[in-house]
Amino acid sequence: MLENFLNDIKEIGGYKASAILDSTGEVLVADSSNLKGDLNMAVAVFNDIFVTGHKTVSKLDLGGMKVMQFMTKEGIVLMECSGADERIHIHMFVIMGADGNHALARMQMAKIIPKVVAELS
């Protein structure tokens, strides 16, 4: 059922890959239909960076990490968290090409994450 949550993201121009994982980095569902390389390995690395970022901003008394992005010449990696204090704590990743609609991807992620949390509750 979780695969269905990625469908709206896959339709966005410039889409390369997406994944939903638990807070420990275990992939719950992923799609890498347009990506060269190993998505699971990439997601594991980015998840570690996200968790480290969360710990760092918490130590700075800035609250929990919600969104993080990496911009490159060829694309963008978007990461969003359901909330570290939520009962169901998940992370979502979307990789887009440089020409992709990043704004729409972020809007879709914000809609999808609460639905995934409800599904897993």
Short mmCIF file of the N, C-alpha and C atoms (twelve columns), coordinates in Angstrom:
data_MODEL
# 
_entry.id   MODEL 
# 
loop_
_atom_site.group_PDB 
_atom_site.id 
_atom_site.type_symbol 
_atom_site.label_atom_id 
_atom_site.label_alt_id 
_atom_site.label_comp_id 
_atom_site.label_asym_id 
_atom_site.label_seq_id 
_atom_site.Cartn_x 
_atom_site.Cartn_y 
_atom_site.Cartn_z 
_atom_site.pdbx_PDB_model_num 
ATOM 1   N N  . MET A 1   0.812  -1.203 0.000   1 
ATOM 2   C CA . MET A 1   0.000  0.000  0.000   1 
ATOM 3   C C  . MET A 1   0.855  1.267  0.000   1 
ATOM 4   N N  . LEU A 2   2.006  1.256  0.668   1 
ATOM 5   C CA . LEU A 2   2.844  2.448  0.730   1 
ATOM 6   C C  . LEU A 2   3.331  2.891  -0.649  1 
ATOM 7   N N  . GLU A 3   3.438  1.951  -1.583  1 
ATOM 8   C CA . GLU A 3   3.886  2.291  -2.931  1 
ATOM 9   C C  . GLU A 3   2.990  3.349  -3.567  1 
ATOM 10  N N  . ASN A 4   1.701  3.300  -3.255  1 
ATOM 11  C CA . ASN A 4   0.741  4.246  -3.824  1 
ATOM 12  C C  . ASN A 4   1.038  5.688  -3.429  1 
ATOM 13  N N  . PHE A 5   1.662  5.886  -2.267  1 
ATOM 14  C CA . PHE A 5   1.962  7.238  -1.808  1 
ATOM 15  C C  . PHE A 5   3.023  7.917  -2.672  1 
ATOM 16  N N  . LEU A 6   3.825  7.145  -3.365  1 
ATOM 17  C CA . LEU A 6   4.871  7.718  -4.214  1 
ATOM 18  C C  . LEU A 6   4.353  8.113  -5.598  1 
ATOM 19  N N  . ASN A 7   3.162  7.672  -5.969  1 
ATOM 20  C CA . ASN A 7   2.656  7.909  -7.320  1 
ATOM 21  C C  . ASN A 7   2.573  9.381  -7.703  1 
ATOM 22  N N  . ASP A 8   2.094  10.236 -6.796  1 
ATOM 23  C CA . ASP A 8   1.976  11.658 -7.125  1 
ATOM 24  C C  . ASP A 8   3.354  12.304 -7.333  1 
ATOM 25  N N  . ILE A 9   4.332  11.850 -6.605  1 
ATOM 26  C CA . ILE A 9   5.702  12.376 -6.753  1 
ATOM 27  C C  . ILE A 9   6.284  11.933 -8.093  1 
ATOM 28  N N  . LYS A 10  6.032  10.698 -8.473  1 
ATOM 29  C CA . LYS A 10  6.597  10.158 -9.714  1 
ATOM 30  C C  . LYS A 10  6.115  10.894 -10.952 1 
ATOM 31  N N  . GLU A 11  4.968  11.548 -10.870 1 
ATOM 32  C CA . GLU A 11  4.381  12.255 -12.006 1 
ATOM 33  C C  . GLU A 11  5.013  13.626 -12.242 1 
ATOM 34  N N  . ILE A 12  5.788  14.120 -11.301 1 
ATOM 35  C CA . ILE A 12  6.356  15.470 -11.389 1 
ATOM 36  C C  . ILE A 12  7.527  15.473 -12.375 1 
ATOM 37  N N  . GLY A 13  7.565  16.473 -13.224 1 
ATOM 38  C CA . GLY A 13  8.647  16.600 -14.190 1 
ATOM 39  C C  . GLY A 13  10.004 16.680 -13.508 1 
ATOM 40  N N  . GLY A 14  10.969 15.944 -14.032 1 
ATOM 41  C CA . GLY A 14  12.311 15.943 -13.468 1 
ATOM 42  C C  . GLY A 14  12.526 14.922 -12.365 1 
ATOM 43  N N  . TYR A 15  11.490 14.141 -12.052 1 
ATOM 44  C CA . TYR A 15  11.578 13.120 -10.996 1 
ATOM 45  C C  . TYR A 15  12.649 12.085 -11.327 1 
ATOM 46  N N  . LYS A 16  13.443 11.733 -10.311 1 
ATOM 47  C CA . LYS A 16  14.453 10.688 -10.461 1 
ATOM 48  C C  . LYS A 16  14.195 9.511  -9.517  1 
ATOM 49  N N  . ALA A 17  13.901 9.798  -8.247  1 
ATOM 50  C CA . ALA A 17  13.733 8.717  -7.270  1 
ATOM 51  C C  . ALA A 17  13.054 9.248  -6.015  1 
ATOM 52  N N  . SER A 18  12.518 8.314  -5.220  1 
ATOM 53  C CA . SER A 18  11.927 8.686  -3.938  1 
ATOM 54  C C  . SER A 18  11.957 7.488  -3.000  1 
ATOM 55  N N  . ALA A 19  11.861 7.793  -1.715  1 
ATOM 56  C CA . ALA A 19  11.842 6.734  -0.709  1 
ATOM 57  C C  . ALA A 19  11.177 7.244  0.558   1 
ATOM 58  N N  . ILE A 20  10.534 6.318  1.249   1 
ATOM 59  C CA . ILE A 20  9.989  6.581  2.581   1 
ATOM 60  C C  . ILE A 20  10.661 5.576  3.499   1 
ATOM 61  N N  . LEU A 21  11.189 6.069  4.603   1 
ATOM 62  C CA . LEU A 21  11.889 5.176  5.524   1 
ATOM 63  C C  . LEU A 21  11.562 5.523  6.959   1 
ATOM 64  N N  . ASP A 22  11.849 4.574  7.823   1 
ATOM 65  C CA . ASP A 22  11.658 4.873  9.238   1 
ATOM 66  C C  . ASP A 22  12.833 5.724  9.710   1 
ATOM 67  N N  . SER A 23  12.754 6.198  10.925  1 
ATOM 68  C CA . SER A 23  13.767 7.132  11.426  1 
ATOM 69  C C  . SER A 23  15.147 6.503  11.579  1 
ATOM 70  N N  . THR A 24  15.221 5.187  11.582  1 
ATOM 71  C CA . THR A 24  16.521 4.521  11.693  1 
ATOM 72  C C  . THR A 24  17.194 4.354  10.336  1 
ATOM 73  N N  . GLY A 25  16.451 4.637  9.261   1 
ATOM 74  C CA . GLY A 25  17.012 4.517  7.925   1 
ATOM 75  C C  . GLY A 25  16.549 3.291  7.165   1 
ATOM 76  N N  . GLU A 26  15.692 2.476  7.772   1 
ATOM 77  C CA . GLU A 26  15.184 1.296  7.064   1 
ATOM 78  C C  . GLU A 26  14.174 1.725  6.008   1 
ATOM 79  N N  . VAL A 27  14.424 1.351  4.773   1 
ATOM 80  C CA . VAL A 27  13.555 1.730  3.667   1 
ATOM 81  C C  . VAL A 27  12.251 0.946  3.757   1 
ATOM 82  N N  . LEU A 28  11.137 1.680  3.777   1 
ATOM 83  C CA . LEU A 28  9.812  1.064  3.802   1 
ATOM 84  C C  . LEU A 28  9.277  0.886  2.390   1 
ATOM 85  N N  . VAL A 29  9.566  1.854  1.530   1 
ATOM 86  C CA . VAL A 29  9.173  1.790  0.124   1 
ATOM 87  C C  . VAL A 29  10.089 2.738  -0.646  1 
ATOM 88  N N  . ALA A 30  10.428 2.359  -1.873  1 
ATOM 89  C CA . ALA A 30  11.318 3.196  -2.677  1 
ATOM 90  C C  . ALA A 30  11.038 2.982  -4.158  1 
ATOM 91  N N  . ASP A 31  11.388 3.989  -4.930  1 
ATOM 92  C CA . ASP A 31  11.325 3.900  -6.386  1 
ATOM 93  C C  . ASP A 31  12.544 4.627  -6.942  1 
ATOM 94  N N  . SER A 32  13.293 3.935  -7.759  1 
ATOM 95  C CA . SER A 32  14.477 4.554  -8.369  1 
ATOM 96  C C  . SER A 32  14.450 4.361  -9.876  1 
ATOM 97  N N  . SER A 33  13.255 4.450  -10.446 1 
ATOM 98  C CA . SER A 33  13.064 4.148  -11.861 1 
ATOM 99  C C  . SER A 33  13.873 5.045  -12.792 1 
ATOM 100 N N  . ASN A 34  14.192 6.265  -12.366 1 
ATOM 101 C CA . ASN A 34  14.924 7.191  -13.216 1 
ATOM 102 C C  . ASN A 34  16.293 7.559  -12.663 1 
ATOM 103 N N  . LEU A 35  16.819 6.763  -11.767 1 
ATOM 104 C CA . LEU A 35  18.076 7.094  -11.091 1 
ATOM 105 C C  . LEU A 35  19.172 6.119  -11.469 1 
ATOM 106 N N  . LYS A 36  20.337 6.655  -11.743 1 
ATOM 107 C CA . LYS A 36  21.517 5.808  -11.908 1 
ATOM 108 C C  . LYS A 36  22.144 5.661  -10.528 1 
ATOM 109 N N  . GLY A 37  22.535 4.469  -10.170 1 
ATOM 110 C CA . GLY A 37  23.156 4.269  -8.868  1 
ATOM 111 C C  . GLY A 37  22.229 3.563  -7.901  1 
ATOM 112 N N  . ASP A 38  22.730 3.340  -6.717  1 
ATOM 113 C CA . ASP A 38  22.053 2.567  -5.677  1 
ATOM 114 C C  . ASP A 38  21.291 3.504  -4.737  1 
ATOM 115 N N  . LEU A 39  19.978 3.573  -4.904  1 
ATOM 116 C CA . LEU A 39  19.163 4.450  -4.072  1 
ATOM 117 C C  . LEU A 39  19.238 4.065  -2.602  1 
ATOM 118 N N  . ASN A 40  19.192 2.789  -2.280  1 
ATOM 119 C CA . ASN A 40  19.216 2.369  -0.872  1 
ATOM 120 C C  . ASN A 40  20.490 2.837  -0.178  1 
ATOM 121 N N  . MET A 41  21.620 2.754  -0.863  1 
ATOM 122 C CA . MET A 41  22.886 3.217  -0.277  1 
ATOM 123 C C  . MET A 41  22.846 4.737  -0.090  1 
ATOM 124 N N  . ALA A 42  22.374 5.440  -1.110  1 
ATOM 125 C CA . ALA A 42  22.301 6.897  -1.021  1 
ATOM 126 C C  . ALA A 42  21.380 7.337  0.112   1 
ATOM 127 N N  . VAL A 43  20.222 6.701  0.219   1 
ATOM 128 C CA . VAL A 43  19.259 7.060  1.264   1 
ATOM 129 C C  . VAL A 43  19.857 6.796  2.646   1 
ATOM 130 N N  . ALA A 44  20.584 5.719  2.810   1 
ATOM 131 C CA . ALA A 44  21.208 5.427  4.107   1 
ATOM 132 C C  . ALA A 44  22.195 6.526  4.492   1 
ATOM 133 N N  . VAL A 45  22.983 6.977  3.539   1 
ATOM 134 C CA . VAL A 45  23.959 8.045  3.812   1 
ATOM 135 C C  . VAL A 45  23.246 9.351  4.120   1 
ATOM 136 N N  . PHE A 46  22.284 9.735  3.281   1 
ATOM 137 C CA . PHE A 46  21.550 10.977 3.524   1 
ATOM 138 C C  . PHE A 46  20.779 10.929 4.835   1 
ATOM 139 N N  . ASN A 47  20.251 9.769  5.205   1 
ATOM 140 C CA . ASN A 47  19.541 9.652  6.473   1 
ATOM 141 C C  . ASN A 47  20.481 9.906  7.645   1 
ATOM 142 N N  . ASP A 48  21.696 9.382  7.580   1 
ATOM 143 C CA . ASP A 48  22.685 9.640  8.638   1 
ATOM 144 C C  . ASP A 48  22.977 11.136 8.754   1 
ATOM 145 N N  . ILE A 49  23.118 11.801 7.606   1 
ATOM 146 C CA . ILE A 49  23.363 13.243 7.605   1 
ATOM 147 C C  . ILE A 49  22.174 13.973 8.227   1 
ATOM 148 N N  . PHE A 50  20.971 13.546 7.883   1 
ATOM 149 C CA . PHE A 50  19.753 14.157 8.409   1 
ATOM 150 C C  . PHE A 50  19.691 14.005 9.928   1 
ATOM 151 N N  . VAL A 51  19.963 12.803 10.420  1 
ATOM 152 C CA . VAL A 51  19.926 12.547 11.864  1 
ATOM 153 C C  . VAL A 51  20.988 13.379 12.581  1 
ATOM 154 N N  . THR A 52  22.185 13.463 12.009  1 
ATOM 155 C CA . THR A 52  23.245 14.284 12.594  1 
ATOM 156 C C  . THR A 52  22.826 15.753 12.612  1 
ATOM 157 N N  . GLY A 53  22.220 16.209 11.526  1 
ATOM 158 C CA . GLY A 53  21.713 17.584 11.477  1 
ATOM 159 C C  . GLY A 53  20.668 17.832 12.549  1 
ATOM 160 N N  . HIS A 54  19.792 16.874 12.754  1 
ATOM 161 C CA . HIS A 54  18.757 17.000 13.788  1 
ATOM 162 C C  . HIS A 54  19.390 17.156 15.165  1 
ATOM 163 N N  . LYS A 55  20.368 16.323 15.458  1 
ATOM 164 C CA . LYS A 55  21.049 16.405 16.763  1 
ATOM 165 C C  . LYS A 55  21.733 17.759 16.930  1 
ATOM 166 N N  . THR A 56  22.336 18.237 15.856  1 
ATOM 167 C CA . THR A 56  23.057 19.505 15.916  1 
ATOM 168 C C  . THR A 56  22.114 20.678 16.146  1 
ATOM 169 N N  . VAL A 57  21.016 20.765 15.393  1 
ATOM 170 C CA . VAL A 57  20.093 21.889 15.594  1 
ATOM 171 C C  . VAL A 57  19.416 21.811 16.957  1 
ATOM 172 N N  . SER A 58  19.216 20.616 17.465  1 
ATOM 173 C CA . SER A 58  18.646 20.471 18.812  1 
ATOM 174 C C  . SER A 58  19.596 21.018 19.863  1 
ATOM 175 N N  . LYS A 59  20.891 20.735 19.693  1 
ATOM 176 C CA . LYS A 59  21.895 21.259 20.635  1 
ATOM 177 C C  . LYS A 59  21.982 22.776 20.575  1 
ATOM 178 N N  . LEU A 60  21.644 23.350 19.431  1 
ATOM 179 C CA . LEU A 60  21.641 24.805 19.285  1 
ATOM 180 C C  . LEU A 60  20.326 25.411 19.758  1 
ATOM 181 N N  . ASP A 61  19.454 24.566 20.300  1 
ATOM 182 C CA . ASP A 61  18.149 24.979 20.796  1 
ATOM 183 C C  . ASP A 61  17.290 25.600 19.695  1 
ATOM 184 N N  . LEU A 62  17.381 24.996 18.495  1 
ATOM 185 C CA . LEU A 62  16.606 25.463 17.350  1 
ATOM 186 C C  . LEU A 62  15.426 24.545 17.036  1 
ATOM 187 N N  . GLY A 63  15.162 23.600 17.916  1 
ATOM 188 C CA . GLY A 63  14.073 22.662 17.676  1 
ATOM 189 C C  . GLY A 63  14.527 21.509 16.806  1 
ATOM 190 N N  . GLY A 64  13.578 20.722 16.354  1 
ATOM 191 C CA . GLY A 64  13.906 19.541 15.561  1 
ATOM 192 C C  . GLY A 64  14.057 19.861 14.085  1 
ATOM 193 N N  . MET A 65  14.806 19.042 13.423  1 
ATOM 194 C CA . MET A 65  15.019 19.175 11.978  1 
ATOM 195 C C  . MET A 65  13.749 18.732 11.270  1 
ATOM 196 N N  . LYS A 66  13.268 19.523 10.348  1 
ATOM 197 C CA . LYS A 66  12.049 19.202 9.610   1 
ATOM 198 C C  . LYS A 66  12.349 18.935 8.128   1 
ATOM 199 N N  . VAL A 67  13.150 19.805 7.510   1 
ATOM 200 C CA . VAL A 67  13.437 19.705 6.087   1 
ATOM 201 C C  . VAL A 67  14.916 19.974 5.853   1 
ATOM 202 N N  . MET A 68  15.484 19.245 4.895   1 
ATOM 203 C CA . MET A 68  16.866 19.491 4.494   1 
ATOM 204 C C  . MET A 68  16.951 19.255 2.995   1 
ATOM 205 N N  . GLN A 69  17.804 20.018 2.330   1 
ATOM 206 C CA . GLN A 69  17.967 19.815 0.899   1 
ATOM 207 C C  . GLN A 69  19.425 20.001 0.500   1 
ATOM 208 N N  . PHE A 70  19.805 19.276 -0.533  1 
ATOM 209 C CA . PHE A 70  21.122 19.394 -1.143  1 
ATOM 210 C C  . PHE A 70  20.910 19.814 -2.589  1 
ATOM 211 N N  . MET A 71  21.499 20.928 -2.969  1 
ATOM 212 C CA . MET A 71  21.415 21.410 -4.344  1 
ATOM 213 C C  . MET A 71  22.746 21.105 -5.035  1 
ATOM 214 N N  . THR A 72  22.655 20.527 -6.223  1 
ATOM 215 C CA . THR A 72  23.844 20.280 -7.026  1 
ATOM 216 C C  . THR A 72  23.613 20.875 -8.420  1 
ATOM 217 N N  . LYS A 73  24.627 20.860 -9.218  1 
ATOM 218 C CA . LYS A 73  24.503 21.372 -10.589 1 
ATOM 219 C C  . LYS A 73  23.488 20.552 -11.380 1 
ATOM 220 N N  . GLU A 74  23.383 19.270 -11.079 1 
ATOM 221 C CA . GLU A 74  22.533 18.356 -11.845 1 
ATOM 222 C C  . GLU A 74  21.203 18.033 -11.182 1 
ATOM 223 N N  . GLY A 75  20.974 18.498 -9.948  1 
ATOM 224 C CA . GLY A 75  19.709 18.165 -9.316  1 
ATOM 225 C C  . GLY A 75  19.614 18.587 -7.867  1 
ATOM 226 N N  . ILE A 76  18.644 18.015 -7.205  1 
ATOM 227 C CA . ILE A 76  18.369 18.344 -5.809  1 
ATOM 228 C C  . ILE A 76  17.915 17.091 -5.076  1 
ATOM 229 N N  . VAL A 77  18.353 16.971 -3.834  1 
ATOM 230 C CA . VAL A 77  17.883 15.914 -2.940  1 
ATOM 231 C C  . VAL A 77  17.083 16.613 -1.848  1 
ATOM 232 N N  . LEU A 78  15.814 16.260 -1.728  1 
ATOM 233 C CA . LEU A 78  14.924 16.817 -0.726  1 
ATOM 234 C C  . LEU A 78  14.663 15.779 0.353   1 
ATOM 235 N N  . MET A 79  14.681 16.201 1.592   1 
ATOM 236 C CA . MET A 79  14.407 15.306 2.712   1 
ATOM 237 C C  . MET A 79  13.438 16.006 3.657   1 
ATOM 238 N N  . GLU A 80  12.451 15.257 4.123   1 
ATOM 239 C CA . GLU A 80  11.499 15.814 5.081   1 
ATOM 240 C C  . GLU A 80  11.177 14.770 6.136   1 
ATOM 241 N N  . CYS A 81  10.963 15.255 7.344   1 
ATOM 242 C CA . CYS A 81  10.694 14.402 8.507   1 
ATOM 243 C C  . CYS A 81  9.265  14.634 8.974   1 
ATOM 244 N N  . SER A 82  8.621  13.564 9.440   1 
ATOM 245 C CA . SER A 82  7.274  13.702 9.989   1 
ATOM 246 C C  . SER A 82  7.296  14.437 11.322  1 
ATOM 247 N N  . GLY A 83  8.436  14.433 11.976  1 
ATOM 248 C CA . GLY A 83  8.604  15.070 13.288  1 
ATOM 249 C C  . GLY A 83  9.185  14.071 14.267  1 
ATOM 250 N N  . ALA A 84  10.302 14.425 14.851  1 
ATOM 251 C CA . ALA A 84  10.998 13.510 15.762  1 
ATOM 252 C C  . ALA A 84  10.155 13.144 16.977  1 
ATOM 253 N N  . ASP A 85  9.234  14.019 17.355  1 
ATOM 254 C CA . ASP A 85  8.403  13.765 18.533  1 
ATOM 255 C C  . ASP A 85  7.073  13.099 18.184  1 
ATOM 256 N N  . GLU A 86  6.854  12.851 16.916  1 
ATOM 257 C CA . GLU A 86  5.624  12.193 16.496  1 
ATOM 258 C C  . GLU A 86  5.642  10.718 16.897  1 
ATOM 259 N N  . ARG A 87  4.473  10.165 17.075  1 
ATOM 260 C CA . ARG A 87  4.362  8.743  17.438  1 
ATOM 261 C C  . ARG A 87  4.943  7.865  16.333  1 
ATOM 262 N N  . ILE A 88  4.668  8.207  15.099  1 
ATOM 263 C CA . ILE A 88  5.241  7.531  13.942  1 
ATOM 264 C C  . ILE A 88  6.238  8.503  13.324  1 
ATOM 265 N N  . HIS A 89  7.504  8.158  13.382  1 
ATOM 266 C CA . HIS A 89  8.593  9.036  12.940  1 
ATOM 267 C C  . HIS A 89  9.165  8.475  11.643  1 
ATOM 268 N N  . ILE A 90  8.861  9.161  10.531  1 
ATOM 269 C CA . ILE A 90  9.363  8.710  9.230   1 
ATOM 270 C C  . ILE A 90  10.129 9.832  8.546   1 
ATOM 271 N N  . HIS A 91  10.919 9.448  7.566   1 
ATOM 272 C CA . HIS A 91  11.625 10.392 6.701   1 
ATOM 273 C C  . HIS A 91  11.240 10.089 5.261   1 
ATOM 274 N N  . MET A 92  11.134 11.136 4.456   1 
ATOM 275 C CA . MET A 92  10.859 10.964 3.040   1 
ATOM 276 C C  . MET A 92  11.939 11.673 2.235   1 
ATOM 277 N N  . PHE A 93  12.391 11.016 1.186   1 
ATOM 278 C CA . PHE A 93  13.424 11.547 0.305   1 
ATOM 279 C C  . PHE A 93  12.886 11.598 -1.112  1 
ATOM 280 N N  . VAL A 94  13.213 12.671 -1.819  1 
ATOM 281 C CA . VAL A 94  12.891 12.797 -3.238  1 
ATOM 282 C C  . VAL A 94  14.124 13.352 -3.932  1 
ATOM 283 N N  . ILE A 95  14.486 12.742 -5.035  1 
ATOM 284 C CA . ILE A 95  15.606 13.219 -5.840  1 
ATOM 285 C C  . ILE A 95  15.044 13.685 -7.175  1 
ATOM 286 N N  . MET A 96  15.364 14.928 -7.528  1 
ATOM 287 C CA . MET A 96  14.881 15.547 -8.752  1 
ATOM 288 C C  . MET A 96  16.068 16.009 -9.591  1 
ATOM 289 N N  . GLY A 97  15.887 16.013 -10.892 1 
ATOM 290 C CA . GLY A 97  16.876 16.602 -11.772 1 
ATOM 291 C C  . GLY A 97  16.845 18.113 -11.647 1 
ATOM 292 N N  . ALA A 98  17.876 18.775 -12.176 1 
ATOM 293 C CA . ALA A 98  17.968 20.233 -12.079 1 
ATOM 294 C C  . ALA A 98  16.778 20.928 -12.725 1 
ATOM 295 N N  . ASP A 99  16.199 20.306 -13.732 1 
ATOM 296 C CA . ASP A 99  15.065 20.901 -14.436 1 
ATOM 297 C C  . ASP A 99  13.723 20.516 -13.815 1 
ATOM 298 N N  . GLY A 100 13.757 19.772 -12.733 1 
ATOM 299 C CA . GLY A 100 12.527 19.304 -12.103 1 
ATOM 300 C C  . GLY A 100 11.796 20.394 -11.341 1 
ATOM 301 N N  . ASN A 101 10.526 20.153 -11.088 1 
ATOM 302 C CA . ASN A 101 9.687  21.093 -10.357 1 
ATOM 303 C C  . ASN A 101 9.855  20.837 -8.863  1 
ATOM 304 N N  . HIS A 102 10.888 21.443 -8.288  1 
ATOM 305 C CA . HIS A 102 11.228 21.224 -6.882  1 
ATOM 306 C C  . HIS A 102 10.139 21.729 -5.944  1 
ATOM 307 N N  . ALA A 103 9.535  22.856 -6.295  1 
ATOM 308 C CA . ALA A 103 8.488  23.417 -5.435  1 
ATOM 309 C C  . ALA A 103 7.299  22.463 -5.340  1 
ATOM 310 N N  . LEU A 104 6.890  21.909 -6.461  1 
ATOM 311 C CA . LEU A 104 5.770  20.966 -6.453  1 
ATOM 312 C C  . LEU A 104 6.144  19.701 -5.686  1 
ATOM 313 N N  . ALA A 105 7.368  19.253 -5.819  1 
ATOM 314 C CA . ALA A 105 7.814  18.070 -5.065  1 
ATOM 315 C C  . ALA A 105 7.713  18.314 -3.565  1 
ATOM 316 N N  . ARG A 106 8.141  19.487 -3.107  1 
ATOM 317 C CA . ARG A 106 8.058  19.804 -1.676  1 
ATOM 318 C C  . ARG A 106 6.603  19.857 -1.209  1 
ATOM 319 N N  . MET A 107 5.720  20.428 -2.047  1 
ATOM 320 C CA . MET A 107 4.300  20.487 -1.686  1 
ATOM 321 C C  . MET A 107 3.707  19.081 -1.588  1 
ATOM 322 N N  . GLN A 108 4.051  18.222 -2.527  1 
ATOM 323 C CA . GLN A 108 3.540  16.843 -2.501  1 
ATOM 324 C C  . GLN A 108 4.072  16.088 -1.287  1 
ATOM 325 N N  . MET A 109 5.347  16.297 -0.954  1 
ATOM 326 C CA . MET A 109 5.912  15.639 0.232   1 
ATOM 327 C C  . MET A 109 5.136  16.044 1.481   1 
ATOM 328 N N  . ALA A 110 4.827  17.323 1.604   1 
ATOM 329 C CA . ALA A 110 4.088  17.819 2.771   1 
ATOM 330 C C  . ALA A 110 2.697  17.198 2.861   1 
ATOM 331 N N  . LYS A 111 2.103  16.842 1.727   1 
ATOM 332 C CA . LYS A 111 0.794  16.177 1.721   1 
ATOM 333 C C  . LYS A 111 0.918  14.681 2.002   1 
ATOM 334 N N  . ILE A 112 1.953  14.067 1.479   1 
ATOM 335 C CA . ILE A 112 2.120  12.622 1.582   1 
ATOM 336 C C  . ILE A 112 2.489  12.166 2.979   1 
ATOM 337 N N  . ILE A 113 3.393  12.878 3.633   1 
ATOM 338 C CA . ILE A 113 3.903  12.425 4.936   1 
ATOM 339 C C  . ILE A 113 2.797  12.210 5.964   1 
ATOM 340 N N  . PRO A 114 1.854  13.132 6.156   1 
ATOM 341 C CA . PRO A 114 0.782  12.860 7.128   1 
ATOM 342 C C  . PRO A 114 -0.070 11.635 6.746   1 
ATOM 343 N N  . LYS A 115 -0.250 11.417 5.452   1 
ATOM 344 C CA . LYS A 115 -1.016 10.247 5.009   1 
ATOM 345 C C  . LYS A 115 -0.283 8.946  5.330   1 
ATOM 346 N N  . VAL A 116 1.031  8.949  5.156   1 
ATOM 347 C CA . VAL A 116 1.833  7.765  5.487   1 
ATOM 348 C C  . VAL A 116 1.798  7.512  6.990   1 
ATOM 349 N N  . VAL A 117 1.924  8.585  7.778   1 
ATOM 350 C CA . VAL A 117 1.867  8.443  9.238   1 
ATOM 351 C C  . VAL A 117 0.518  7.847  9.646   1 
ATOM 352 N N  . ALA A 118 -0.566 8.335  9.056   1 
ATOM 353 C CA . ALA A 118 -1.900 7.790  9.371   1 
ATOM 354 C C  . ALA A 118 -1.998 6.324  8.981   1 
ATOM 355 N N  . GLU A 119 -1.438 5.971  7.831   1 
ATOM 356 C CA . GLU A 119 -1.470 4.577  7.362   1 
ATOM 357 C C  . GLU A 119 -0.694 3.652  8.310   1 
ATOM 358 N N  . LEU A 120 0.411  4.146  8.846   1 
ATOM 359 C CA . LEU A 120 1.255  3.318  9.714   1 
ATOM 360 C C  . LEU A 120 0.778  3.300  11.168  1 
ATOM 361 N N  . SER A 121 -0.167 4.182  11.511  1 
ATOM 362 C CA . SER A 121 -0.653 4.269  12.902  1 
ATOM 363 C C  . SER A 121 -1.548 3.087  13.241  1 
# 
